[in-house]
mmCIF file of N, CA and C and ligand atoms in Angstrom:
data_model
loop_
_atom_site.group_PDB
_atom_site.id
_atom_site.type_symbol
_atom_site.label_atom_id
_atom_site.label_comp_id
_atom_site.label_asym_id
_atom_site.label_seq_id
_atom_site.Cartn_x
_atom_site.Cartn_y
_atom_site.Cartn_z
ATOM 1 N N MET A 1 113.627 90.502 82.137
ATOM 2 C CA MET A 1 112.307 90.944 81.250
ATOM 3 C C MET A 1 112.444 92.112 81.880
ATOM 4 N N ALA A 2 112.290 93.350 81.182
ATOM 5 C CA ALA A 2 111.213 94.644 81.877
ATOM 6 C C ALA A 2 110.455 94.777 82.400
ATOM 7 N N VAL A 3 109.887 95.506 84.133
ATOM 8 C CA VAL A 3 108.796 95.322 84.833
ATOM 9 C C VAL A 3 108.248 96.451 84.339
ATOM 10 N N ASP A 4 106.491 95.705 83.941
ATOM 11 C CA ASP A 4 105.496 96.610 83.863
ATOM 12 C C ASP A 4 105.092 97.078 85.046
ATOM 13 N N ALA A 5 105.397 98.839 85.384
ATOM 14 C CA ALA A 5 105.795 98.940 86.993
ATOM 15 C C ALA A 5 103.507 99.759 87.161
ATOM 16 N N THR A 6 102.931 99.062 86.567
ATOM 17 C CA THR A 6 101.617 99.506 86.637
ATOM 18 C C THR A 6 100.611 98.141 86.792
ATOM 19 N N GLN A 7 101.735 96.865 87.008
ATOM 20 C CA GLN A 7 100.666 95.835 86.555
ATOM 21 C C GLN A 7 100.958 95.627 88.186
ATOM 22 N N PRO A 8 100.230 94.581 88.613
ATOM 23 C CA PRO A 8 99.572 93.871 89.810
ATOM 24 C C PRO A 8 100.863 93.477 90.379
ATOM 25 N N TYR A 9 100.813 93.401 91.828
ATOM 26 C CA TYR A 9 102.403 92.703 92.564
ATOM 27 C C TYR A 9 101.881 91.061 92.269
ATOM 28 N N ASP A 10 103.255 90.476 92.025
ATOM 29 C CA ASP A 10 103.472 88.479 91.449
ATOM 30 C C ASP A 10 104.368 88.609 92.972
ATOM 31 N N ASP A 11 103.435 87.304 93.314
ATOM 32 C CA ASP A 11 103.968 87.319 95.020
ATOM 33 C C ASP A 11 105.419 86.276 94.900
ATOM 34 N N SER A 12 104.749 85.755 93.218
ATOM 35 C CA SER A 12 106.457 85.303 93.058
ATOM 36 C C SER A 12 108.032 85.428 92.649
ATOM 37 N N ASN A 13 107.648 86.599 92.408
ATOM 38 C CA ASN A 13 109.183 87.544 92.256
ATOM 39 C C ASN A 13 109.841 87.247 93.041
ATOM 40 N N ILE A 14 111.062 87.540 92.592
ATOM 41 C CA ILE A 14 112.530 87.089 93.514
ATOM 42 C C ILE A 14 112.891 87.178 94.748
ATOM 43 N N PHE A 15 112.430 88.544 94.813
ATOM 44 C CA PHE A 15 112.560 89.240 96.356
ATOM 45 C C PHE A 15 111.760 88.871 97.192
ATOM 46 N N ALA A 16 110.551 88.414 96.457
ATOM 47 C CA ALA A 16 109.000 88.068 97.478
ATOM 48 C C ALA A 16 109.532 86.422 97.619
ATOM 49 N N ARG A 17 110.429 85.697 97.321
ATOM 50 C CA ARG A 17 110.535 84.515 97.917
ATOM 51 C C ARG A 17 112.134 84.766 99.279
ATOM 52 N N ILE A 18 112.940 85.742 98.784
ATOM 53 C CA ILE A 18 113.711 86.247 99.762
ATOM 54 C C ILE A 18 113.072 86.875 100.949
ATOM 55 N N LEU A 19 112.299 87.412 101.041
ATOM 56 C CA LEU A 19 111.476 87.909 101.679
ATOM 57 C C LEU A 19 110.657 86.408 102.832
ATOM 58 N N ARG A 20 110.355 85.616 102.160
ATOM 59 C CA ARG A 20 109.555 84.487 102.692
ATOM 60 C C ARG A 20 110.373 83.376 103.027
ATOM 61 N N GLY A 21 112.193 84.087 102.472
ATOM 62 C CA GLY A 21 112.826 83.091 103.363
ATOM 63 C C GLY A 21 113.180 81.576 102.820
ATOM 64 N N GLU A 22 112.694 82.042 101.336
ATOM 65 C CA GLU A 22 112.456 80.376 100.145
ATOM 66 C C GLU A 22 113.871 80.546 99.713
ATOM 67 N N LEU A 23 114.264 81.914 99.407
ATOM 68 C CA LEU A 23 116.009 82.087 98.775
ATOM 69 C C LEU A 23 116.973 82.958 100.034
ATOM 70 N N PRO A 24 118.241 82.336 99.469
ATOM 71 C CA PRO A 24 118.764 82.773 100.570
ATOM 72 C C PRO A 24 119.219 84.414 100.252
ATOM 73 N N SER A 25 119.780 85.003 101.227
ATOM 74 C CA SER A 25 120.431 86.402 100.668
ATOM 75 C C SER A 25 121.770 86.676 101.322
ATOM 76 N N LYS A 26 122.701 87.596 101.092
ATOM 77 C CA LYS A 26 123.624 88.013 101.934
ATOM 78 C C LYS A 26 123.285 89.254 102.970
ATOM 79 N N LYS A 27 122.010 89.066 104.052
ATOM 80 C CA LYS A 27 121.366 90.154 105.022
ATOM 81 C C LYS A 27 122.361 91.331 105.346
ATOM 82 N N VAL A 28 122.113 92.598 104.938
ATOM 83 C CA VAL A 28 122.818 93.770 105.510
ATOM 84 C C VAL A 28 122.152 94.346 107.046
ATOM 85 N N TYR A 29 120.814 94.437 106.664
ATOM 86 C CA TYR A 29 120.112 94.969 107.803
ATOM 87 C C TYR A 29 118.290 94.596 107.627
ATOM 88 N N GLU A 30 117.905 94.556 108.713
ATOM 89 C CA GLU A 30 116.638 94.072 109.220
ATOM 90 C C GLU A 30 116.067 95.062 109.840
ATOM 91 N N ASP A 31 114.572 95.443 109.647
ATOM 92 C CA ASP A 31 113.752 95.701 110.676
ATOM 93 C C ASP A 31 112.542 95.651 110.252
ATOM 94 N N GLU A 32 111.492 96.242 111.149
ATOM 95 C CA GLU A 32 109.875 95.635 110.941
ATOM 96 C C GLU A 32 109.250 95.613 109.615
ATOM 97 N N HIS A 33 110.114 96.826 109.105
ATOM 98 C CA HIS A 33 109.375 97.249 107.780
ATOM 99 C C HIS A 33 110.139 97.245 106.512
ATOM 100 N N VAL A 34 111.885 96.768 106.948
ATOM 101 C CA VAL A 34 112.705 96.575 105.560
ATOM 102 C C VAL A 34 113.894 95.621 106.032
ATOM 103 N N LEU A 35 114.296 94.852 104.700
ATOM 104 C CA LEU A 35 115.049 94.085 104.532
ATOM 105 C C LEU A 35 116.589 94.989 103.548
ATOM 106 N N ALA A 36 117.257 94.983 103.830
ATOM 107 C CA ALA A 36 119.051 95.064 102.935
ATOM 108 C C ALA A 36 119.719 94.078 102.806
ATOM 109 N N PHE A 37 120.050 93.789 101.525
ATOM 110 C CA PHE A 37 121.359 92.574 101.219
ATOM 111 C C PHE A 37 122.349 92.824 100.092
ATOM 112 N N HIS A 38 122.927 92.014 99.968
ATOM 113 C CA HIS A 38 123.775 92.494 98.799
ATOM 114 C C HIS A 38 123.039 91.742 97.568
ATOM 115 N N ASP A 39 123.394 92.930 96.707
ATOM 116 C CA ASP A 39 123.142 92.268 95.056
ATOM 117 C C ASP A 39 124.363 90.968 94.763
ATOM 118 N N ILE A 40 123.067 89.996 94.021
ATOM 119 C CA ILE A 40 123.967 89.046 93.246
ATOM 120 C C ILE A 40 125.087 89.293 92.339
ATOM 121 N N ASN A 41 124.859 90.811 91.736
ATOM 122 C CA ASN A 41 126.136 90.379 90.402
ATOM 123 C C ASN A 41 126.175 92.064 91.071
ATOM 124 N N PRO A 42 126.950 92.423 91.780
ATOM 125 C CA PRO A 42 127.347 93.576 92.094
ATOM 126 C C PRO A 42 127.996 94.438 91.001
ATOM 127 N N LEU A 43 127.651 95.989 91.093
ATOM 128 C CA LEU A 43 128.196 96.555 90.037
ATOM 129 C C LEU A 43 129.415 97.785 90.539
ATOM 130 N N ALA A 44 129.224 97.615 91.692
ATOM 131 C CA ALA A 44 130.328 98.176 92.712
ATOM 132 C C ALA A 44 130.678 97.288 93.504
ATOM 133 N N PRO A 45 131.675 97.925 94.074
ATOM 134 C CA PRO A 45 132.665 97.414 95.289
ATOM 135 C C PRO A 45 131.650 97.195 96.411
ATOM 136 N N THR A 46 130.832 98.173 96.829
ATOM 137 C CA THR A 46 129.367 98.323 97.280
ATOM 138 C C THR A 46 128.400 98.113 96.657
ATOM 139 N N HIS A 47 127.604 96.897 96.621
ATOM 140 C CA HIS A 47 126.150 97.335 95.752
ATOM 141 C C HIS A 47 125.247 96.861 96.909
ATOM 142 N N ILE A 48 124.511 97.227 97.817
ATOM 143 C CA ILE A 48 123.445 96.659 98.750
ATOM 144 C C ILE A 48 121.965 97.371 98.038
ATOM 145 N N LEU A 49 121.073 96.423 98.376
ATOM 146 C CA LEU A 49 119.930 96.214 97.865
ATOM 147 C C LEU A 49 118.877 96.347 98.844
ATOM 148 N N VAL A 50 118.119 97.526 99.258
ATOM 149 C CA VAL A 50 117.009 97.893 100.592
ATOM 150 C C VAL A 50 115.890 97.652 99.493
ATOM 151 N N ILE A 51 114.915 96.801 99.805
ATOM 152 C CA ILE A 51 113.358 96.638 99.950
ATOM 153 C C ILE A 51 112.850 96.871 101.260
ATOM 154 N N PRO A 52 111.349 97.226 100.350
ATOM 155 C CA PRO A 52 110.715 97.391 101.833
ATOM 156 C C PRO A 52 110.019 96.076 101.910
ATOM 157 N N LYS A 53 109.195 95.676 103.149
ATOM 158 C CA LYS A 53 108.847 94.380 103.257
ATOM 159 C C LYS A 53 107.693 93.894 103.048
ATOM 160 N N GLY A 54 106.648 95.100 102.565
ATOM 161 C CA GLY A 54 105.125 95.277 101.775
ATOM 162 C C GLY A 54 105.608 95.292 100.033
ATOM 163 N N ALA A 55 104.574 94.434 99.980
ATOM 164 C CA ALA A 55 104.194 94.171 98.570
ATOM 165 C C ALA A 55 103.852 95.384 97.438
ATOM 166 N N TYR A 56 105.252 95.778 97.321
ATOM 167 C CA TYR A 56 105.009 97.050 96.425
ATOM 168 C C TYR A 56 105.610 96.804 95.289
ATOM 169 N N VAL A 57 105.291 97.005 93.873
ATOM 170 C CA VAL A 57 105.975 96.644 92.323
ATOM 171 C C VAL A 57 107.179 97.606 92.244
ATOM 172 N N SER A 58 106.752 98.859 92.138
ATOM 173 C CA SER A 58 107.920 99.807 92.103
ATOM 174 C C SER A 58 108.027 101.684 93.122
ATOM 175 N N TRP A 59 108.422 101.733 92.917
ATOM 176 C CA TRP A 59 108.919 103.362 93.588
ATOM 177 C C TRP A 59 106.940 103.835 93.331
ATOM 178 N N ASP A 60 106.933 103.495 92.122
ATOM 179 C CA ASP A 60 105.740 104.468 91.872
ATOM 180 C C ASP A 60 104.440 104.330 92.931
ATOM 181 N N ASP A 61 104.722 102.585 92.727
ATOM 182 C CA ASP A 61 103.178 101.380 93.851
ATOM 183 C C ASP A 61 103.630 102.037 95.362
ATOM 184 N N PHE A 62 105.414 101.777 95.279
ATOM 185 C CA PHE A 62 105.296 102.579 97.358
ATOM 186 C C PHE A 62 104.878 103.833 97.443
ATOM 187 N N SER A 63 105.049 104.787 96.847
ATOM 188 C CA SER A 63 104.938 106.038 96.643
ATOM 189 C C SER A 63 103.125 106.912 97.127
ATOM 190 N N GLU A 64 103.145 105.884 96.133
ATOM 191 C CA GLU A 64 101.206 106.378 96.168
ATOM 192 C C GLU A 64 100.698 105.184 97.337
ATOM 193 N N LYS A 65 101.151 104.063 98.246
ATOM 194 C CA LYS A 65 99.964 103.246 98.570
ATOM 195 C C LYS A 65 100.886 102.671 100.016
ATOM 196 N N ALA A 66 101.863 103.540 100.016
ATOM 197 C CA ALA A 66 102.598 102.820 101.256
ATOM 198 C C ALA A 66 102.173 103.430 102.746
ATOM 199 N N SER A 67 101.999 102.984 103.791
ATOM 200 C CA SER A 67 101.880 103.995 104.804
ATOM 201 C C SER A 67 103.031 105.282 105.097
ATOM 202 N N ASP A 68 102.705 106.057 105.423
ATOM 203 C CA ASP A 68 103.891 107.145 106.130
ATOM 204 C C ASP A 68 105.005 106.513 107.030
ATOM 205 N N ALA A 69 104.045 105.165 107.830
ATOM 206 C CA ALA A 69 105.104 104.193 108.860
ATOM 207 C C ALA A 69 106.333 103.871 107.821
ATOM 208 N N GLU A 70 106.031 103.239 107.063
ATOM 209 C CA GLU A 70 105.921 102.438 106.043
ATOM 210 C C GLU A 70 107.416 102.987 104.848
ATOM 211 N N ILE A 71 107.222 104.370 104.505
ATOM 212 C CA ILE A 71 107.780 104.944 104.232
ATOM 213 C C ILE A 71 108.933 105.751 104.475
ATOM 214 N N ALA A 72 108.636 106.176 105.869
ATOM 215 C CA ALA A 72 109.647 106.655 106.617
ATOM 216 C C ALA A 72 110.871 105.654 107.647
ATOM 217 N N ALA A 73 110.462 104.531 107.226
ATOM 218 C CA ALA A 73 110.994 103.615 108.119
ATOM 219 C C ALA A 73 112.363 103.047 106.906
ATOM 220 N N PHE A 74 111.379 103.310 105.624
ATOM 221 C CA PHE A 74 112.327 103.085 104.370
ATOM 222 C C PHE A 74 113.373 103.698 104.251
ATOM 223 N N VAL A 75 113.190 104.860 104.421
ATOM 224 C CA VAL A 75 113.933 105.940 103.811
ATOM 225 C C VAL A 75 114.894 106.268 104.758
ATOM 226 N N ARG A 76 114.763 106.072 106.099
ATOM 227 C CA ARG A 76 115.512 106.173 107.491
ATOM 228 C C ARG A 76 116.307 105.001 107.242
ATOM 229 N N ALA A 77 116.161 104.024 106.598
ATOM 230 C CA ALA A 77 116.785 102.555 106.734
ATOM 231 C C ALA A 77 117.702 102.589 105.938
ATOM 232 N N SER A 78 117.511 103.258 104.516
ATOM 233 C CA SER A 78 118.375 103.048 103.594
ATOM 234 C C SER A 78 119.717 104.332 104.511
ATOM 235 N N GLY A 79 119.133 105.029 105.003
ATOM 236 C CA GLY A 79 120.460 106.062 104.800
ATOM 237 C C GLY A 79 121.181 105.437 106.178
ATOM 238 N N ARG A 80 120.291 104.822 107.506
ATOM 239 C CA ARG A 80 121.283 104.478 108.072
ATOM 240 C C ARG A 80 122.382 102.837 107.436
ATOM 241 N N ILE A 81 121.834 102.253 106.633
ATOM 242 C CA ILE A 81 122.620 101.542 105.772
ATOM 243 C C ILE A 81 123.739 102.216 105.674
ATOM 244 N N ALA A 82 123.920 102.588 104.636
ATOM 245 C CA ALA A 82 124.874 103.382 103.712
ATOM 246 C C ALA A 82 125.703 103.935 105.008
ATOM 247 N N ARG A 83 125.319 104.857 106.468
ATOM 248 C CA ARG A 83 126.238 105.439 106.873
ATOM 249 C C ARG A 83 126.988 104.452 107.988
ATOM 250 N N GLU A 84 125.681 103.534 108.534
ATOM 251 C CA GLU A 84 126.811 102.538 109.079
ATOM 252 C C GLU A 84 127.798 101.258 108.535
ATOM 253 N N ALA A 85 127.686 101.064 106.835
ATOM 254 C CA ALA A 85 128.643 101.174 106.013
ATOM 255 C C ALA A 85 130.005 101.184 105.912
ATOM 256 N N GLY A 86 129.478 103.038 106.468
ATOM 257 C CA GLY A 86 130.732 103.777 106.472
ATOM 258 C C GLY A 86 131.028 104.457 104.999
ATOM 259 N N LEU A 87 130.195 104.503 104.423
ATOM 260 C CA LEU A 87 130.027 104.957 102.977
ATOM 261 C C LEU A 87 129.679 106.671 102.765
ATOM 262 N N VAL A 88 129.564 107.570 104.086
ATOM 263 C CA VAL A 88 129.135 109.219 103.600
ATOM 264 C C VAL A 88 130.019 109.792 103.236
ATOM 265 N N GLU A 89 131.353 109.128 103.749
ATOM 266 C CA GLU A 89 132.698 110.407 103.513
ATOM 267 C C GLU A 89 133.237 109.932 102.231
ATOM 268 N N SER A 90 133.445 108.772 101.768
ATOM 269 C CA SER A 90 133.789 108.755 100.083
ATOM 270 C C SER A 90 132.418 109.436 99.476
ATOM 271 N N GLY A 91 131.472 108.568 99.527
ATOM 272 C CA GLY A 91 129.870 109.275 98.675
ATOM 273 C C GLY A 91 129.681 108.046 98.213
ATOM 274 N N TYR A 92 128.348 107.725 97.851
ATOM 275 C CA TYR A 92 127.494 106.690 97.075
ATOM 276 C C TYR A 92 126.286 107.153 96.346
ATOM 277 N N ARG A 93 125.810 105.902 95.674
ATOM 278 C CA ARG A 93 124.526 106.656 94.904
ATOM 279 C C ARG A 93 123.662 105.752 95.125
ATOM 280 N N VAL A 94 122.190 106.287 95.258
ATOM 281 C CA VAL A 94 121.201 105.155 95.280
ATOM 282 C C VAL A 94 120.554 105.774 94.025
ATOM 283 N N LEU A 95 119.859 104.527 93.694
ATOM 284 C CA LEU A 95 118.674 104.844 92.372
ATOM 285 C C LEU A 95 117.729 103.089 92.742
ATOM 286 N N ALA A 96 116.296 103.989 92.451
ATOM 287 C CA ALA A 96 115.441 102.858 92.119
ATOM 288 C C ALA A 96 114.914 102.379 90.307
ATOM 289 N N ASN A 97 114.952 101.988 90.190
ATOM 290 C CA ASN A 97 114.662 101.693 88.983
ATOM 291 C C ASN A 97 113.228 101.458 88.985
ATOM 292 N N THR A 98 112.340 102.127 87.796
ATOM 293 C CA THR A 98 110.934 102.356 87.773
ATOM 294 C C THR A 98 110.416 102.162 86.313
ATOM 295 N N GLY A 99 110.008 100.186 86.139
ATOM 296 C CA GLY A 99 109.545 100.813 84.897
ATOM 297 C C GLY A 99 110.783 100.370 83.424
ATOM 298 N N PRO A 100 110.055 99.834 82.186
ATOM 299 C CA PRO A 100 110.758 99.674 81.270
ATOM 300 C C PRO A 100 111.740 100.385 80.976
ATOM 301 N N ASN A 101 111.569 102.072 81.053
ATOM 302 C CA ASN A 101 112.940 102.645 80.423
ATOM 303 C C ASN A 101 113.941 102.939 81.296
ATOM 304 N N SER A 102 113.567 102.951 82.379
ATOM 305 C CA SER A 102 114.605 102.130 83.582
ATOM 306 C C SER A 102 115.605 100.880 83.371
ATOM 307 N N GLY A 103 115.049 99.896 82.951
ATOM 308 C CA GLY A 103 115.626 98.460 82.616
ATOM 309 C C GLY A 103 115.224 97.901 84.325
ATOM 310 N N GLN A 104 114.222 98.471 84.611
ATOM 311 C CA GLN A 104 113.738 97.328 86.301
ATOM 312 C C GLN A 104 113.923 96.092 86.213
ATOM 313 N N GLU A 105 113.893 95.180 86.475
ATOM 314 C CA GLU A 105 113.891 93.688 86.138
ATOM 315 C C GLU A 105 113.533 92.826 87.203
ATOM 316 N N VAL A 106 113.326 93.269 88.813
ATOM 317 C CA VAL A 106 111.970 92.799 89.881
ATOM 318 C C VAL A 106 111.389 93.317 90.245
ATOM 319 N N PRO A 107 110.353 92.425 90.068
ATOM 320 C CA PRO A 107 108.805 93.563 90.488
ATOM 321 C C PRO A 107 108.611 93.712 91.640
ATOM 322 N N HIS A 108 109.520 93.918 92.326
ATOM 323 C CA HIS A 108 109.448 94.513 93.964
ATOM 324 C C HIS A 108 110.242 95.312 94.515
ATOM 325 N N LEU A 109 109.891 96.718 94.624
ATOM 326 C CA LEU A 109 110.735 97.976 94.847
ATOM 327 C C LEU A 109 111.818 97.269 95.523
ATOM 328 N N HIS A 110 113.166 97.824 94.910
ATOM 329 C CA HIS A 110 114.317 98.376 95.169
ATOM 330 C C HIS A 110 115.405 98.697 95.413
ATOM 331 N N LEU A 111 116.309 99.585 95.903
ATOM 332 C CA LEU A 111 117.153 101.001 96.344
ATOM 333 C C LEU A 111 118.425 100.150 96.094
ATOM 334 N N HIS A 112 118.824 100.146 94.956
ATOM 335 C CA HIS A 112 120.344 99.878 94.793
ATOM 336 C C HIS A 112 120.887 101.079 95.692
ATOM 337 N N VAL A 113 122.064 100.720 96.109
ATOM 338 C CA VAL A 113 123.292 101.415 97.113
ATOM 339 C C VAL A 113 124.703 101.537 96.597
ATOM 340 N N PHE A 114 124.670 101.877 96.040
ATOM 341 C CA PHE A 114 125.933 102.113 95.011
ATOM 342 C C PHE A 114 127.335 102.588 95.554
ATOM 343 N N ALA A 115 128.444 102.035 95.699
ATOM 344 C CA ALA A 115 129.960 102.427 96.881
ATOM 345 C C ALA A 115 131.130 102.071 96.406
ATOM 346 N N GLY A 116 132.241 102.754 96.927
ATOM 347 C CA GLY A 116 133.479 101.786 96.922
ATOM 348 C C GLY A 116 134.449 102.337 95.336
ATOM 349 N N ARG A 117 133.611 103.222 95.059
ATOM 350 C CA ARG A 117 134.740 103.490 93.344
ATOM 351 C C ARG A 117 134.101 104.869 92.688
ATOM 352 N N PRO A 118 134.733 105.528 92.656
ATOM 353 C CA PRO A 118 134.395 106.638 91.733
ATOM 354 C C PRO A 118 133.031 105.914 90.771
ATOM 355 N N LEU A 119 131.672 106.507 90.429
ATOM 356 C CA LEU A 119 130.640 105.967 90.390
ATOM 357 C C LEU A 119 130.466 106.512 88.356
ATOM 358 N N GLY A 120 131.293 107.446 88.400
ATOM 359 C CA GLY A 120 131.123 108.067 86.751
ATOM 360 C C GLY A 120 130.014 109.070 87.048
ATOM 361 N N PRO A 121 129.264 108.936 85.198
ATOM 362 C CA PRO A 121 128.052 109.978 85.395
ATOM 363 C C PRO A 121 127.144 109.140 85.408
ATOM 364 N N MET A 122 125.928 110.172 85.896
ATOM 365 C CA MET A 122 124.619 109.107 86.690
ATOM 366 C C MET A 122 124.437 108.642 85.319
ATOM 367 N N LEU A 123 124.091 109.212 83.913
ATOM 368 C CA LEU A 123 123.870 108.258 83.033
ATOM 369 C C LEU A 123 124.433 107.937 82.067
ATOM 370 N N ALA A 124 124.371 106.728 81.498
ATOM 371 C CA ALA A 124 125.491 106.655 80.318
ATOM 372 C C ALA A 124 125.327 107.698 79.202
ATOM 373 N N ARG A 125 126.265 108.510 78.324
ATOM 374 C CA ARG A 125 126.031 109.237 77.715
ATOM 375 C C ARG A 125 125.530 109.182 76.008
HETATM 376 P P1 LIG B 1 116.777 96.279 88.638
HETATM 377 O O1 LIG B 1 117.305 95.787 87.749
HETATM 378 O O2 LIG B 1 117.244 97.492 89.067
HETATM 379 O O3 LIG B 1 115.608 95.597 88.626
HETATM 380 O O4 LIG B 1 117.693 95.349 89.325
HETATM 381 C C1 LIG B 1 117.660 94.437 90.169
HETATM 382 C C2 LIG B 1 118.813 94.008 90.903
HETATM 383 O O5 LIG B 1 118.702 92.495 91.492
HETATM 384 C C3 LIG B 1 120.345 93.403 89.740
HETATM 385 O O6 LIG B 1 120.753 94.397 90.046
HETATM 386 C C4 LIG B 1 120.551 91.334 89.945
HETATM 387 C C5 LIG B 1 119.622 91.715 91.609
HETATM 388 N N1 LIG B 1 119.061 90.552 91.871
HETATM 389 C C6 LIG B 1 118.700 89.354 90.484
HETATM 390 N N2 LIG B 1 118.321 88.381 91.112
HETATM 391 C C7 LIG B 1 118.754 88.637 92.516
HETATM 392 C C8 LIG B 1 118.812 87.201 93.550
HETATM 393 O O7 LIG B 1 118.557 86.569 93.778
HETATM 394 N N3 LIG B 1 119.399 87.615 94.917
HETATM 395 C C9 LIG B 1 120.111 88.737 95.159
HETATM 396 N N4 LIG B 1 120.339 88.987 96.155
HETATM 397 N N5 LIG B 1 120.015 89.695 94.432
HETATM 398 C C10 LIG B 1 119.854 90.092 93.046
#
């Protein structure tokens, strides 16, 4: 079901459960503020999800309420993950769905990192 990005954080969401270690994930990267793991249903040869450890519903929530340290860590880690995965030369795409029109399904901010093939148009036409 599409997420209403204006709702309060629900700590039973699937990524909160991954962060608490209640569900497994294929970890790519972790630091004080950030966790990254492979998407369970990859849409490209490389499909990594980068999430903040803090309780933020969406990009909107995070960009409004996260500390400068959390935001810096998230942006730096996202670039580093792509770089260390060797994605810079061939290219990659980052995307954060936010709210109903975007199709956001999990109500914890996540940045998709797609790569490994030509990714086509930015949006379906
Ligand atoms: P979005 O539509 O932007 O909310 O994308 C949610 C993504 O989360 C989707 O690509 C599938 C992925 N996903 C859902 N459940 C799990 C899970 O339990 N583990 C992992 N690794 N990914 C999940």
